[in-house]
C-alpha positions in Angstrom: -0.1 0.1 0.0 2.9 2.4 0.9 4.3 1.6 -2.6 1.0 2.8 -4.3 0.6 5.4 -2.5 4.6 6.5 -2.7 3.8 6.3 -6.9 0.7 7.9 -6.8 2.3 10.9 -5.0 5.4 10.9 -7.5 2.6 11.1 -10.3 1.0 14.4 -8.7 4.7 16.0 -8.3 5.4 15.1 -12.0 2.0 16.4 -12.9 2.2 20.3 -11.2 6.3 20.3 -12.7 5.1 19.9 -15.6 2.3 22.1 -16.2 1.9 24.3 -19.5 4.2 27.4 -19.4 2.3 30.0 -22.1 5.2 30.2 -24.3 6.3 26.2 -24.9 3.6 24.3 -25.2 5.9 22.0 -27.4 7.9 21.6 -24.3 5.0 20.8 -22.2 3.7 17.7 -24.3 6.8 15.7 -24.3 7.6 16.2 -20.5 3.9 14.8 -19.9 4.4 12.0 -22.1 7.7 11.2 -20.7 5.7 11.5 -16.7 3.0 9.3 -18.1 5.2 6.5 -19.8 7.7 6.9 -16.2 4.7 6.0 -14.3 3.2 3.6 -16.5 6.5 1.3 -16.3 6.9 2.2 -12.1 3.3 0.5 -12.0 4.2 -2.5 -14.3 7.4 -3.3 -12.0 4.9 -3.2 -9.0 2.8 -5.6 -10.7 5.7 -7.3 -11.5 7.3 -7.6 -8.3 4.0 -8.2 -6.5 2.9 -11.4 -8.5 6.9 -12.7 -7.4 5.8 -12.3 -4.1 2.4 -13.7 -4.1 3.8 -16.8 -5.6 6.5 -16.7 -2.8 3.7 -16.5 -0.2 1.8 -19.5 -1.5 4.4 -21.8 -2.2 6.3 -21.2 1.3 4.3 -23.9 3.2 2.6 -25.7 -0.1 3.0 -29.6 -0.1 2.1 -30.6 -3.8 2.2 -34.2 -2.8 -1.2 -33.7 -0.1 -4.4 -33.1 -2.1 -6.6 -30.2 -0.7 -8.7 -30.5 1.9 -7.4 -33.8 3.1 -7.2 -32.6 6.5 -10.8 -32.0 7.3 -11.8 -35.2 5.3 -14.1 -33.7 2.7 -13.3 -34.4 -1.2 -12.0 -32.1 -3.8 -14.8 -31.3 -6.2 -12.9 -31.7 -9.6 -15.1 -30.6 -12.9 -13.9 -31.8 -16.3 -14.4 -30.8 -19.4 -13.6 -31.6 -23.1 -12.9 -29.3 -26.0 -12.9 -31.7 -29.2 -10.7 -30.5 -31.9 -10.5 -33.3 -34.4 -11.8 -37.1 -34.4 -9.0 -38.4 -37.1 -9.4 -42.1 -37.1 -11.9 -44.9 -36.5 -10.3 -48.2 -37.0 -12.8 -51.3 -37.4 -9.6 -53.5 -38.1 -8.3 -52.8 -34.7 -11.3 -51.5 -33.3 -9.9 -48.2 -32.2 -10.4 -44.2 -32.4 -8.0 -41.5 -31.9 -8.9 -38.0 -31.0 -6.9 -34.8 -30.3 -8.9 -32.8 -27.5 -8.2 -29.9 -24.9 -8.5 -31.5 -21.0 -10.0 -29.1 -18.5 -10.0 -29.4 -15.2 -11.3 -26.9 -12.0 -11.1 -27.5 -8.9 -10.4 -25.5 -5.6 -7.5 -25.3 -3.7 -8.0 -23.1 -0.4 -4.2 -23.7 0.0 -3.8 -21.2 -2.9 -5.9 -18.3 -1.9 -4.0 -14.8 -2.2 -4.9 -11.3 -2.1 -4.9 -9.7 -5.8 -2.6 -6.6 -6.5 -4.2 -3.4 -8.2 -5.9 -5.1 -11.4 -4.3 -9.0 -11.0 -7.2 -11.4 -11.7 -5.3 -14.6 -11.9 -2.1 -15.8 -11.6 -0.7 -17.5 -15.0 2.1 -20.3 -13.8 5.0 -21.5 -16.0 5.7 -25.4 -16.8 7.7 -25.6 -14.6 6.0 -24.1 -12.0 2.9 -26.1 -12.6 5.2 -29.3 -11.2 4.7 -27.9 -7.6 1.3 -28.2 -7.5 -1.3 -30.5 -6.7 -3.2 -31.7 -9.6 -6.4 -34.7 -10.3 -5.0 -37.9 -10.9 -7.0 -38.5 -13.9 -6.6 -41.5 -16.2 -8.5 -42.9 -19.1 -9.8 -46.3 -18.3 -9.8 -47.4 -22.4 -6.8 -45.6 -23.6 -4.1 -47.6 -26.1 -1.5 -44.5 -26.5 -1.6 -41.0 -25.6 0.7 -38.1 -26.3 0.5 -34.8 -24.4 1.8 -32.3 -27.1 5.5 -30.2 -26.3 6.2 -28.4 -29.4 7.5 -25.8 -28.5 6.8 -26.2 -25.2 4.6 -28.8 -23.1 0.9 -27.3 -23.8 -0.4 -27.0 -20.9 -1.6 -24.0 -18.7 -2.6 -23.8 -15.0 -4.3 -20.1 -14.2 -4.7 -19.7 -10.1 -7.6 -17.3 -9.2 -7.7 -15.1 -5.7 -10.2 -17.5 -4.5 -8.2 -20.9 -4.9 -10.0 -21.4 -8.3 -7.3 -23.7 -10.3 -7.8 -23.7 -14.0 -5.8 -27.0 -15.4 -5.8 -27.7 -19.2 -3.8 -29.7 -21.5 -3.7 -30.6 -25.4 -3.7 -34.2 -25.9 -3.7 -36.4 -28.5 -5.0 -40.1 -28.0 -6.0 -43.6 -29.2 -8.9 -45.3 -27.3 -10.3 -48.9 -27.7 -13.9 -48.9 -29.3 -15.8 -52.4 -29.2 -17.9 -52.1 -32.5 -20.6 -54.4 -33.6 -20.1 -54.8 -37.3 -23.4 -57.2 -37.8 -25.1 -54.2 -40.7 -21.7 -52.8 -41.9 -21.7 -50.9 -43.5 -24.8 -49.5 -42.9 -24.4 -49.2 -39.2 -24.4 -46.9 -36.1 -21.5 -47.3 -33.4 -21.0 -45.7 -29.6 -17.5 -45.3 -28.7 -16.5 -44.4 -25.4 -14.1 -42.8 -23.3 -13.9 -43.9 -19.5 -12.1 -41.2 -16.9 -11.2 -42.5 -13.4 -9.4 -41.5 -10.6 -6.3 -43.9 -10.4 -5.3 -43.7 -6.5 -8.0 -41.0 -5.0 -11.1 -43.0 -3.6 -14.4 -40.9 -3.5 -13.6 -40.0 0.0 -10.8 -37.7 -1.2 -11.6 -37.1 -5.1 -15.2 -36.6 -6.8 -15.4 -35.9 -10.2 -17.9 -34.1 -11.8 -18.5 -32.8 -15.6 -18.6 -29.1 -16.3 -22.0 -27.0 -16.9 -20.8 -27.2 -20.6 -19.1 -30.8 -20.2 -18.1 -30.6 -24.1 -17.4 -28.6 -26.9 -16.1 -29.3 -30.4 -14.5 -27.2 -32.7 -16.4 -25.4 -35.5 -14.8 -27.4 -38.6 -15.0 -30.7 -36.7 -15.2 -33.2 -40.0 -15.2 -37.0 -40.0 -14.2 -39.1 -43.0 -16.8 -41.8 -42.8 -19.5 -40.9 -39.7 -21.2 -38.2 -39.0 -21.2 -37.0 -35.1 -24.9 -37.3 -33.9 -24.9 -37.3 -30.5 -22.2 -37.1 -27.9 -23.7 -38.6 -24.1 -22.2 -37.7 -20.8 -22.4 -39.6 -17.7 -21.3 -40.6 -14.4 -19.9 -44.2 -13.9 -18.4 -44.5 -10.0 -16.6 -48.2 -9.7 -16.1 -50.4 -6.9 -12.6 -52.2 -6.6 -11.8 -54.5 -3.4 -14.7 -52.3 -1.8 -13.4 -49.0 -2.4 -15.3 -46.8 -4.7 -13.6 -44.9 -7.3 -14.8 -41.4 -9.2 -15.8 -42.2 -12.8 -16.9 -40.3 -15.6 -17.9 -41.3 -19.2 -18.2 -39.5 -22.7 -20.2 -41.7 -25.1 -20.2 -40.5 -28.9 -22.9 -41.9 -31.2 -21.6 -42.2 -34.7 -23.3 -42.6 -37.4 -21.3 -44.3 -40.9 -22.1 -42.3 -44.3 -22.6 -44.7 -46.9 -21.4 -42.1 -50.1 -17.5 -43.8 -49.8 -19.3 -47.6 -50.0 -21.8 -46.9 -52.6 -19.1 -45.6 -55.2 -16.3 -47.9 -54.2 -18.3 -51.3 -52.9 -21.8 -51.5 -54.5 -21.7 -49.8 -57.4 -18.7 -51.6 -59.1 -20.2 -54.8 -57.9 -23.5 -54.2 -59.4 -21.5 -53.8 -62.6 -20.0 -56.7 -62.6 -23.3 -58.7 -62.3 -24.7 -56.5 -64.9 -21.7 -57.7 -67.0 -22.2 -61.2 -66.2 -25.9 -61.2 -68.2 -24.0 -60.1 -71.4 -23.4 -63.8 -72.2 -27.0 -64.5 -72.2 -27.2 -62.3 -75.7 -24.4 -64.4 -77.1 -25.0 -66.7 -79.4 -24.8 -70.8 -78.0 -22.0 -70.9 -80.4 -19.8 -68.4 -79.2 -17.8 -70.4 -76.9 -14.8 -68.8 -76.2 -16.5 -65.5 -75.3 -19.1 -66.5 -73.1 -16.0 -68.7 -71.1 -14.0 -65.5 -71.1 -16.6 -63.4 -70.1 -17.9 -65.8 -67.0 -14.6 -66.5 -65.9 -13.7 -62.7 -66.2 -16.7 -61.4 -63.8 -15.9 -64.6 -61.5 -12.1 -63.5 -60.7 -13.0 -59.7 -60.6 -15.8 -60.2 -58.1 -13.5 -62.6 -56.0 -11.3 -59.8 -56.2 -13.6 -57.2 -55.2 -15.0 -59.3 -52.4 -11.2 -59.7 -50.7 -10.5 -55.7 -51.1 -14.0 -55.0 -49.6 -13.5 -57.1 -46.4 -9.6 -56.4 -46.5 -10.0 -53.7 -43.5 -12.3 -55.4 -41.5 -11.8 -57.6 -38.3 -12.1 -61.5 -38.5 -15.3 -61.8 -36.6 -17.3 -64.8 -35.9 -21.1 -63.3 -37.1 -22.1 -62.8 -41.0 -21.6 -58.9 -41.5 -24.0 -57.2 -44.3 -21.3 -56.6 -46.7 -20.5 -60.3 -46.4 -24.3 -61.1 -47.4 -24.1 -58.5 -50.3 -20.8 -59.9 -51.8 -21.5 -63.2 -51.2 -24.6 -63.2 -54.0 -23.1 -61.1 -56.2 -20.9 -63.8 -56.4 -23.3 -66.2 -56.2 -24.9 -64.2 -59.4 -22.2 -64.2 -61.5 -20.9 -67.9 -60.7 -24.4 -69.0 -61.7 -24.4 -67.3 -64.7 -21.2 -69.2 -65.8 -22.8 -72.5 -64.8 -26.1 -71.5 -67.0 -23.9 -70.7 -70.0 -22.2 -74.4 -69.4 -25.7 -75.9 -68.9 -26.8 -74.2 -72.4 -23.7 -75.4 -74.3 -24.1 -78.7 -73.2 -27.6 -78.7 -74.6 -26.6 -77.8 -77.6 -23.8 -79.9 -78.2 -25.5 -83.4 -76.8 -27.5 -84.4 -80.0 -25.0 -83.5 -82.2 -22.3 -86.0 -80.2 -25.2 -88.9 -80.3 -25.5 -88.0 -84.0 -22.0 -88.9 -84.5 -22.2 -92.2 -82.3 -25.0 -93.6 -84.3 -23.7 -93.1 -87.6 -20.5 -95.0 -87.2 -22.6 -97.8 -86.1 -24.9 -97.9 -88.8 -24.7 -100.6 -92.0 -23.8 -99.4 -95.2 -26.1 -101.4 -97.2 -27.7 -100.0 -100.1 -31.2 -101.4 -99.2 -31.0 -99.4 -95.9 -29.6 -96.4 -97.3 -33.1 -94.3 -97.8 -33.6 -95.5 -93.7 -30.5 -94.0 -92.8 -31.4 -90.5 -95.0 -34.7 -90.5 -92.5 -32.6 -91.1 -89.4 -30.1 -88.1 -90.1 -33.4 -85.5 -91.4 -34.3 -86.7 -87.7 -31.3 -85.8 -86.2 -31.2 -82.6 -87.8 -34.7 -82.1 -86.7 -33.7 -83.1 -83.3 -30.3 -81.0 -83.4 -32.7 -77.9 -84.2 -34.7 -78.5 -81.4 -32.1 -79.1 -78.9 -30.5 -75.6 -80.1 -33.8 -73.8 -80.0 -34.3 -75.4 -76.2 -30.7 -73.9 -75.1 -31.2 -70.2 -76.8 -34.9 -70.5 -74.8 -33.0 -70.9 -71.9 -30.7 -68.0 -72.4 -33.9 -65.8 -72.9 -35.7 -67.1 -69.8 -31.9 -66.3 -68.1 -32.4 -62.9 -69.4 -35.3 -62.3 -67.5 -35.0 -64.2 -64.6 -31.5 -63.3 -63.3 -32.4 -59.3 -63.2 -35.7 -59.9 -61.6 -33.9 -62.1 -58.9 -31.4 -59.2 -58.4 -33.9 -56.9 -58.3 -35.6 -58.4 -55.3 -32.7 -59.4 -53.3 -31.8 -55.5 -53.8 -35.6 -54.9 -51.8 -35.0 -57.3 -49.7 -31.6 -56.7 -48.6 -32.0 -52.7 -48.2 -35.5 -53.0 -46.7 -33.6 -55.5 -44.2 -30.1 -53.5 -43.3 -32.0 -50.1 -43.1 -34.3 -50.7 -40.8 -33.2 -53.7 -39.0 -31.4 -53.0 -35.8 -29.2 -55.8 -34.3 -29.6 -56.2 -30.1 -27.3 -55.2 -28.1 -26.0 -56.1 -24.9 -24.4 -53.6 -22.9 
């Protein structure tokens, strides 16, 4: 207080000394500006020295190894808030997701109370000073890997307010496990959670709760293959060996977008199935063309199926993508089998005719009968060829119709069906 009065008195004295003289306004202005600048420098110097004095007084008898309220047996109330910067990847093969976020915690430590100087609203602690302050021992239960950013310095901040309120924030990028149900993949919705607990302090020492605004998200938050539908916060206190520990849970409700799978999976596989139907319009005798087309579509469909399921885990249940790919493969394989049947049907009587002709008698008296047999063979051969063409004509209608019916059943089932979930 004495230093404040000294500074105020000094300012008043200088104001009197540099009162304007009518003959020289310029000198007055320069002197007045100099006096104001000098006064500001003195005030700032005092503020800095006041901060140093406050820090020395706070940490003189402070022990960061002991939690607040330890002596009066009341728990520390710590509020937790998330600011989600980005959700980088969601991996079905390893069943996890990565996220970058700011983790913010607030609690009151009465040992950090102080009387502010001048217009001081809070103390901003350096990273090296933060190590001396007690912080809640929060950890992520389902975390696989996590890093606190440290470029160019550790991305942490700690603000101490006069009433002992401590605001602690850090920037984290972490990978969390997420158990996924892929029965409807890729028409599925997923729920991925982040679970936080106190590692060593029971609810008698530390009590965590969600902030009034539990989760905030960046304005440009986008996920490559999902839409963030909802974020649900809850408490999940757990008991280990008869001791209850505080627990918080944040659940992300994600809806998978179909754009990528329509372009990369469904449309190509449909085109491959339709391509296999081209053989129904080719001539029955075009054996090389129809065999090449049938084998090409079968091999392409097999490759397409393997590529679509390469990024998925080997689960024991059937997924929607498995039903689709298997059915498409059955269709192209059935088209190849149809050609084999038509080809055999068109050539069977020709083989029989040659066998009959090899066993005939060359006698002249049977020449007329032999001509009649040849005429009947030609007639029967013509009938078999027509029967083969009829099979092709029927296939031109049956195959597309069955495929359309399958599509209707498939999309209605997997769009509206919800599998049973086990909590």
